[in-house]
Short mmCIF file of C-alpha atoms and ligand atoms in Angstrom, two decimals:
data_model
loop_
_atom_site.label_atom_id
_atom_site.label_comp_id
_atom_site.label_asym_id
_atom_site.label_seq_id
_atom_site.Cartn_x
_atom_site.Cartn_y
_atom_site.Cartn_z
CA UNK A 236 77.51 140.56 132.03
CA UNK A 237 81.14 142.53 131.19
CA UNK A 238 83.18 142.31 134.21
CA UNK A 239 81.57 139.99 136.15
CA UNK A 240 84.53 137.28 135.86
CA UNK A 241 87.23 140.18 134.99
CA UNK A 242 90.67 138.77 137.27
CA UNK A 243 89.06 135.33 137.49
CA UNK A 244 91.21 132.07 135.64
CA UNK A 245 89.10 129.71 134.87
CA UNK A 246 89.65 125.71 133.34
CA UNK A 247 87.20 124.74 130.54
CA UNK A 248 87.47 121.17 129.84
CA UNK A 249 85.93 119.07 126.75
CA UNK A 250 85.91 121.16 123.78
CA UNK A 251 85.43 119.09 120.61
CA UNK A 252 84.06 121.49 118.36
CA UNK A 253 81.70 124.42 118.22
CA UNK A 254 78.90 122.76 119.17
CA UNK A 255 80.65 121.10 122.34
CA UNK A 256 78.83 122.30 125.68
CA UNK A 257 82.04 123.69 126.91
CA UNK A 258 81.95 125.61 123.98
CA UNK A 259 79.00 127.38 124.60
CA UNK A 260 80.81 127.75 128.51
CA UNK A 261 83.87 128.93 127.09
CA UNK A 262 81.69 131.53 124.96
CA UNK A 263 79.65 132.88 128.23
CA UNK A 264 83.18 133.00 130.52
CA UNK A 265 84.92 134.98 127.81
CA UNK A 266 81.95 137.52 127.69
CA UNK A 267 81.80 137.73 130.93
CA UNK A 268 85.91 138.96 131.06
CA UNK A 269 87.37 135.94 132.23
CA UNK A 270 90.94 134.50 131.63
CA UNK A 271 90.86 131.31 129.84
CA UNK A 272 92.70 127.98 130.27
CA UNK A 273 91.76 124.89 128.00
CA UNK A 274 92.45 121.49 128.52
CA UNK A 275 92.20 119.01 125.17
CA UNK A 276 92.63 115.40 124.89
CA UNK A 277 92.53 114.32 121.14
CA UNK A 278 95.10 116.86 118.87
CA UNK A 279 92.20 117.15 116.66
CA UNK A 280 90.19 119.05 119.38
CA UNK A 281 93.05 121.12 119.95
CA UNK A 282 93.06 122.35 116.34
CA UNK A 283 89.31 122.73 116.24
CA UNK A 284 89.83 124.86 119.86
CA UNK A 285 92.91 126.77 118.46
CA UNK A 286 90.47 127.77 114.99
CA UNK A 287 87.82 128.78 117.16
CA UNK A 288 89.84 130.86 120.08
CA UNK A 289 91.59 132.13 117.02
CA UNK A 290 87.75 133.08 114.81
CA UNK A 291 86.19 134.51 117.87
CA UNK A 292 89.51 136.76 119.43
CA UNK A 293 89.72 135.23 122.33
CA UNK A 294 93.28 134.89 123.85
CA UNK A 295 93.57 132.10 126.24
CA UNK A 296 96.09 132.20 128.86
CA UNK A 297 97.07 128.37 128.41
CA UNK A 298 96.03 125.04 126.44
CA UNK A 299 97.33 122.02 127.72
CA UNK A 300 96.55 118.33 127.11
CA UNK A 301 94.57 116.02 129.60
CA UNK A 302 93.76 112.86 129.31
CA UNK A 303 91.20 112.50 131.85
CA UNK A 304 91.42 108.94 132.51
CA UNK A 305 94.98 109.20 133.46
CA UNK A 306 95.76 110.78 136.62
CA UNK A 307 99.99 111.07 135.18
CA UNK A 308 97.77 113.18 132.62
CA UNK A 309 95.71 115.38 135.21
CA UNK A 310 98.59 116.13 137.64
CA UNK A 311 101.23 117.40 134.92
CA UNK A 312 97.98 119.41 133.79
CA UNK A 313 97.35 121.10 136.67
CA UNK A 314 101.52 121.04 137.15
CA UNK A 315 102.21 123.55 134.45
CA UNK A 316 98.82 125.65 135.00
CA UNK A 317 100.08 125.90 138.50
CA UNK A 318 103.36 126.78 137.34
CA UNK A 319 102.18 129.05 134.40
CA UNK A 320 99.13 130.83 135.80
CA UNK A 321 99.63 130.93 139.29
CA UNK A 322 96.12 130.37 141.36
CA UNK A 323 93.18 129.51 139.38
CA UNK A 324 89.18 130.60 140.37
CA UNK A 325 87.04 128.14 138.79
CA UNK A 326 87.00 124.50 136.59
CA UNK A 327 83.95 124.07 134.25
CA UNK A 328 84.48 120.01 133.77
CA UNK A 329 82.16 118.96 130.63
CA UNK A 330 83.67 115.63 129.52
CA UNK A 331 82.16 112.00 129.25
CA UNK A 332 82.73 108.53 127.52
CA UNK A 333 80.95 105.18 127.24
CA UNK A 334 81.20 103.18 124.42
CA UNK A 335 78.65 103.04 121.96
CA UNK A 336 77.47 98.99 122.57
CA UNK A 337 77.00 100.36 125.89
CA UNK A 338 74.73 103.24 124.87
CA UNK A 339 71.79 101.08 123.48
CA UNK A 340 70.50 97.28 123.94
CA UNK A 341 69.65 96.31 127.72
CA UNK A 342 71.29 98.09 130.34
CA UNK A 343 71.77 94.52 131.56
CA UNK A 344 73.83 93.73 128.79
CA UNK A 345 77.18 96.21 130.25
CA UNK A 346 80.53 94.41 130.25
CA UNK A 347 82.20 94.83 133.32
CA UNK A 348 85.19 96.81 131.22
CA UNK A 349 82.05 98.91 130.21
CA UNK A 350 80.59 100.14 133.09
CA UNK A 351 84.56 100.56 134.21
CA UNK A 352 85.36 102.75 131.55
CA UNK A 353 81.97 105.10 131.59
CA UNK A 354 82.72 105.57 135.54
CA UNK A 355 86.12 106.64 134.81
CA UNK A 356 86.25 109.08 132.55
CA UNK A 357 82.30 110.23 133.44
CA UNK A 358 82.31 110.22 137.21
CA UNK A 359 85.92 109.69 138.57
CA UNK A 360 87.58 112.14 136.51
CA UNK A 361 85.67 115.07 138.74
CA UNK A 362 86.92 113.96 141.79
CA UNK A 363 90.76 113.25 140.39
CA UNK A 364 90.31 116.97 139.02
CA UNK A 365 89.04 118.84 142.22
CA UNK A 366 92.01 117.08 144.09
CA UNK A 367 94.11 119.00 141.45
CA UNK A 368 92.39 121.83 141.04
CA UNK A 369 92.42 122.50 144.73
CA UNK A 370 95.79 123.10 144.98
CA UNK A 371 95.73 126.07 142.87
CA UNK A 372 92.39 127.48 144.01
CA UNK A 373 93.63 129.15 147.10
CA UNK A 374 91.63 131.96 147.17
CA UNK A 375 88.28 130.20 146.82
CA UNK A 376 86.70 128.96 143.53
CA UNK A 377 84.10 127.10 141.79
CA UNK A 378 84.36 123.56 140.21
CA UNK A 379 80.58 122.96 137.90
CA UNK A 380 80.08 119.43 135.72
CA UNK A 381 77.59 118.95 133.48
CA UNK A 382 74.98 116.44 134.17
CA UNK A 383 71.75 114.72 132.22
CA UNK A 384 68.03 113.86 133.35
CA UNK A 385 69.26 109.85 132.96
CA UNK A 386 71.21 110.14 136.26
CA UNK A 387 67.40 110.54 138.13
CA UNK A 388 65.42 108.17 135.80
CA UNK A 389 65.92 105.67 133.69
CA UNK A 390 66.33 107.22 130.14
CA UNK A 391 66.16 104.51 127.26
CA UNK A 392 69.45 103.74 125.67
CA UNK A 393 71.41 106.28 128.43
CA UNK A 394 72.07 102.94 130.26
CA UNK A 395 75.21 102.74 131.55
CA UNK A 396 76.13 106.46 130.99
CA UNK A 397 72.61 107.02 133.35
CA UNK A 398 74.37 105.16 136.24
CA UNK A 399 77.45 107.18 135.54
CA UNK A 400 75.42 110.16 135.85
CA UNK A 401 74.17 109.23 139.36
CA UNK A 402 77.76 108.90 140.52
CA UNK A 403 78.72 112.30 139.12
CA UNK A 404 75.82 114.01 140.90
CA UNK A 405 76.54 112.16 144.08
CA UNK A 406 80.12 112.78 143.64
CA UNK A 407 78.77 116.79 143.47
CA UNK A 408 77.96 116.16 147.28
CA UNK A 409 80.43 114.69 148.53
CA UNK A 410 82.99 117.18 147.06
CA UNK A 411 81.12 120.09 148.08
CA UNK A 412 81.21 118.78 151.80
CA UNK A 413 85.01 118.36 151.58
CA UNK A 414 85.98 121.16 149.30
CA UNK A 415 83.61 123.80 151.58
CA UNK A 416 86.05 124.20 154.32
CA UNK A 417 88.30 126.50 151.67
CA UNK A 418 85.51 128.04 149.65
CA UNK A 419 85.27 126.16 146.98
CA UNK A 420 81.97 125.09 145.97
CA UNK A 421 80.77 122.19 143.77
CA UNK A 422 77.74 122.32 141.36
CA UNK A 423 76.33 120.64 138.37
CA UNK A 424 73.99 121.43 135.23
CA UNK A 425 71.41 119.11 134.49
CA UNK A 426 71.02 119.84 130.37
CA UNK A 427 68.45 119.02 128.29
CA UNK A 428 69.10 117.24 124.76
CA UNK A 429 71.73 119.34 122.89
CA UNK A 430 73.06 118.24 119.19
CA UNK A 431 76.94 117.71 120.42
CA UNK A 432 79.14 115.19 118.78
CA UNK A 433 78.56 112.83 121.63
CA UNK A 434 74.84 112.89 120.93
CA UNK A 435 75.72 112.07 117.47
CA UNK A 436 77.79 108.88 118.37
CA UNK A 437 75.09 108.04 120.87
CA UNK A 438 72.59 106.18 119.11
CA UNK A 439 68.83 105.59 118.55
CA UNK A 440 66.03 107.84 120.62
CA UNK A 441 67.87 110.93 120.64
CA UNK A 442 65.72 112.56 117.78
CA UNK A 443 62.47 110.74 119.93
CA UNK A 444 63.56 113.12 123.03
CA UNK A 445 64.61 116.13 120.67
CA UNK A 446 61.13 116.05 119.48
CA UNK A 447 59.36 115.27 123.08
CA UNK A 448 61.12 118.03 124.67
CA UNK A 449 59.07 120.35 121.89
CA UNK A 450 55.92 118.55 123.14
CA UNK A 451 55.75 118.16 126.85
CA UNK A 452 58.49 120.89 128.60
CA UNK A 453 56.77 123.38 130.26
CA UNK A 454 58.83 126.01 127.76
CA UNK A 455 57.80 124.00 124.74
CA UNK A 456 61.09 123.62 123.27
CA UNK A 457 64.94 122.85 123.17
CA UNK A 458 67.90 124.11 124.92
CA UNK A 459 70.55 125.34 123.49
CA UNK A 460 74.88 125.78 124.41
CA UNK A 461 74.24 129.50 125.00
CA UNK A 462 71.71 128.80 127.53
CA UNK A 463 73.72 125.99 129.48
CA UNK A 464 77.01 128.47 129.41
CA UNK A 465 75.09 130.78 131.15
CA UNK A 466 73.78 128.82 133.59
CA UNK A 467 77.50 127.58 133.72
CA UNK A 468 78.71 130.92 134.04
CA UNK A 469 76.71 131.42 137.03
CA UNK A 470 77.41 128.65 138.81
CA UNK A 471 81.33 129.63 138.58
CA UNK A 472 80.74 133.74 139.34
CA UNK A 473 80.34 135.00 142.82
CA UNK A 474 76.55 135.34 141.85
CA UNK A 475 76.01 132.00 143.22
CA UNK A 476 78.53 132.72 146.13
CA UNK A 477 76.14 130.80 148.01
CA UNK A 478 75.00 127.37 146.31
CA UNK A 479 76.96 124.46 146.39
CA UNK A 480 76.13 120.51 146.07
CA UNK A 481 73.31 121.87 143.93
CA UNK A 482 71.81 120.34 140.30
CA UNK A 483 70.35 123.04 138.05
CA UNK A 484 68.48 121.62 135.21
CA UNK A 485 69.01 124.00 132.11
CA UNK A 486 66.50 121.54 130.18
CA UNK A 487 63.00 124.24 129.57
CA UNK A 488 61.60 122.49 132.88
CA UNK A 489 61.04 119.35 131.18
CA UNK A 490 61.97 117.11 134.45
CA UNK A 491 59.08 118.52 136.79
CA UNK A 492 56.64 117.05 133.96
CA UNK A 493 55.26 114.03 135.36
P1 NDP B 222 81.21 116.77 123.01
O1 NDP B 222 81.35 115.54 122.20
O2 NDP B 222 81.26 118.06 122.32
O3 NDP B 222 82.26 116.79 124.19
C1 NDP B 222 82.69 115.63 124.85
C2 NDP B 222 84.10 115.89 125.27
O4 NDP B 222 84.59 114.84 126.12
C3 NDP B 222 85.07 115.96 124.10
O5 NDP B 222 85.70 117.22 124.09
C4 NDP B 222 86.08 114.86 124.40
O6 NDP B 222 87.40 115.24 124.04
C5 NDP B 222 85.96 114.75 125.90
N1 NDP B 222 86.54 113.51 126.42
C6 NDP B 222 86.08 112.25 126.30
N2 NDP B 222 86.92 111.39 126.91
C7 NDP B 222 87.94 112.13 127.43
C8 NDP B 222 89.11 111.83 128.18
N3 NDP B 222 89.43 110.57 128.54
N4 NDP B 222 89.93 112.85 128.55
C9 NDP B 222 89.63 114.12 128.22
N5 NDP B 222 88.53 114.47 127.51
C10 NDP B 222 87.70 113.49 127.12
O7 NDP B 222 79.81 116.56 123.78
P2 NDP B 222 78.97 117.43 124.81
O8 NDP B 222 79.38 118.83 124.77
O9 NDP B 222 77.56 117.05 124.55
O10 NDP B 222 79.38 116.77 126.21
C11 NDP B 222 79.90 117.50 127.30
C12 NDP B 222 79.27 117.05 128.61
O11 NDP B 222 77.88 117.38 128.59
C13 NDP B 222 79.33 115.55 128.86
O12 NDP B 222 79.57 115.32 130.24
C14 NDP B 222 77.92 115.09 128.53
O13 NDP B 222 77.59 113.89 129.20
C15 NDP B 222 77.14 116.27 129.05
N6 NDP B 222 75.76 116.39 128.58
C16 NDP B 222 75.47 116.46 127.26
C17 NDP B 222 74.17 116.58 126.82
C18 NDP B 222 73.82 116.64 125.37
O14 NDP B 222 72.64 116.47 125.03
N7 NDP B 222 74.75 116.87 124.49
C19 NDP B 222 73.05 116.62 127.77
C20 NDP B 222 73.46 116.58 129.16
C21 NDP B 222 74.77 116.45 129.53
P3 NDP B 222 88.22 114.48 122.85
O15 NDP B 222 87.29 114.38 121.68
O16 NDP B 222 89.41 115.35 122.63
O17 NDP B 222 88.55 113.15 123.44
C1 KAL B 223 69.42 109.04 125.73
C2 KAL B 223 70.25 109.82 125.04
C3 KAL B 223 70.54 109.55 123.59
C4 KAL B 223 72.02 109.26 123.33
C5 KAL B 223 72.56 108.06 124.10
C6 KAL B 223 73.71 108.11 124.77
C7 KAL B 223 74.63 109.25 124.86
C8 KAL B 223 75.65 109.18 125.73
C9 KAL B 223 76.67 110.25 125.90
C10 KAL B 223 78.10 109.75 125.76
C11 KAL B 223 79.01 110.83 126.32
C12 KAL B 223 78.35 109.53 124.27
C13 KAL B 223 79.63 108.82 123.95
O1 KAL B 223 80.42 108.46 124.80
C14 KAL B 223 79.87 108.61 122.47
C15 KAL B 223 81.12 107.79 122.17
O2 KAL B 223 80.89 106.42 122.37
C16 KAL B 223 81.48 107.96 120.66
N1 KAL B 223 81.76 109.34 120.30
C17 KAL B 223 83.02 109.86 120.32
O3 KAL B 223 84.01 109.19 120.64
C18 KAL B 223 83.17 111.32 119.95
C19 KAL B 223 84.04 111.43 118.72
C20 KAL B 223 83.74 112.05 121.18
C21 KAL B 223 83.95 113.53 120.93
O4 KAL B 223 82.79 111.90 122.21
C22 KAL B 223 83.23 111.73 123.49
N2 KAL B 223 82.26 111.64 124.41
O5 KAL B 223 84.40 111.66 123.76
C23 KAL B 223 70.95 110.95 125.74
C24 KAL B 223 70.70 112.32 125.10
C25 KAL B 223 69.23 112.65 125.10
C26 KAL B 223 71.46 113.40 125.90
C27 KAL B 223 72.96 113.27 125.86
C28 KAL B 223 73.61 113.21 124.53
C29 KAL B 223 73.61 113.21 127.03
C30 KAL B 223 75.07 113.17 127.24
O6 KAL B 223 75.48 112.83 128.36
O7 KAL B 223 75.85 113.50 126.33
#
């Protein structure tokens, strides 16, 4: 939809590479007329961001480095967009971590250090960003994480990641109660299985869901980037002026199967 996000700055975080989520965001946003600022954390995602910006014409208005497990990191982030864009309209936050012993095995199994970790940068990062991000959104905006159906049920091998899910979606909630007062509403996407990097790190069953998703979703098959950025892109345009605290699954219906 040209125009609908024309005047709007918007924060897309967790761009690895073109098949990252936020990609597929960043893609949708851009269409859509909006001014792009990126936020990296490994220098190799910032060269695999500055390639594709640079393949695809789009002209951001700012990259800048954030580590999200730092808060140092987060507030000289949101320092220098403050100071180089001005106000900002929306955040699209798309990044998670556990490590990989954690992500298979019994759930049981998690280290405390583990299940630290996974919170942090999963769950806790969204609500050290909103504080940020708040400061610069002074004429209203939209903050919108991206979720998975292991946050509602137990998913095999999701483990702790599933439990850092449930914290992010309740985390939604309670930011959309305190963010509300100044217009600034809090969402998430709950996406199917998507071929990302992470999913590739993430271990056994993946392919086992991939194929089950083909079998039992009411729409008989996968989801794809495209489809979450533009349920993404929704979520941080005016057309959804009036949801917040909400989880849309973008996952072809597949969590209403019983
Ligand atoms: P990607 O691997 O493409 O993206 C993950 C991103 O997380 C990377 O850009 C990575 O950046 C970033 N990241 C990890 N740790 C940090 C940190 N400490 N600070 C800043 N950035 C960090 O995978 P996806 O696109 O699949 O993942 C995006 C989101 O979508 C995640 O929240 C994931 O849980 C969620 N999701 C994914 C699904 C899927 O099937 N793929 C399904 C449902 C939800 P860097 O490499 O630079 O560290
Ligand atoms: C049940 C599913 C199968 C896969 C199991 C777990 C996936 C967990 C996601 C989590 C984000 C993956 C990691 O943290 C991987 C990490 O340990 C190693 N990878 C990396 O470091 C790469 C290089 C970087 C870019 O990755 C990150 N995250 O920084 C879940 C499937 C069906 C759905 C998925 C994949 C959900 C999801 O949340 O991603």
């Amino acid at each position: 939809m040209p125009g609908l996000m024309s005047g709007k700055n918007i924060v897309v975080t967790g761009i690895a590479n073109s098949r990252s989520i936020a990609w597929g965001i960043a893609k949708s946003l851009h269409e859509a007329g909006a001014n792009l600022i990126f936020t990296y954390r490994k220098e190799r995602s910032f060269q695999k961001l500055t390639q594709l910006l640079d393949e695809n014409g789009v002209k951001p208005l700012l990259c800048v480095a954030c580590d999200v497990s730092s808060d140092e990191s987060i507030a000289a982030a949101f320092a220098e967009i403050k100071e180089k864009v001005g106000v900002i309209h929306g955040l699209a936050h798309s990044v998670a971590f556990a490590e990989k012993d954690d992500l298979q095995g019994e759930f049981v199994a998690t280290t405390r250090e583990g299940f630290q970790l996974a919170h942090d940068v999963s769950a806790y990062s969204l609500v050290a960003m909103a504080r940020e991000a708040r400061g610069v959104m002074t004429e209203g905006g939209s903050i919108v994480t991206q979720s998975y159906l292991g946050a509602e049920r137990m998913v095999r091998n999701y483990n702790v990641m599933g439990v850092a899910k449930a914290s992010l979606e309740a985390s939604v909630r309670y930011l959309a109660e305190d963010l509300g007062k100044e217009q600034i509403r809090v969402n998430a996407i709950s996406a199917g299985p998507i071929r990302t990097l992470s999913a590739k790190g993430g271990v056994a069953g993946f392919n086992d869901i991939i194929t089950a998703m083909e079998e039992k979703a009411p729409l008989r098959r996968n989801v794809d980037q495209d489809e979450v950025g533009d349920a993404t892109l929704f979520l941080l345009s005016r057309l959804s002026r009036g949801v917040t605290g909400e989880v849309i699954h973008v996952d072809s219906g597949f969590h209403i199967v019983g």
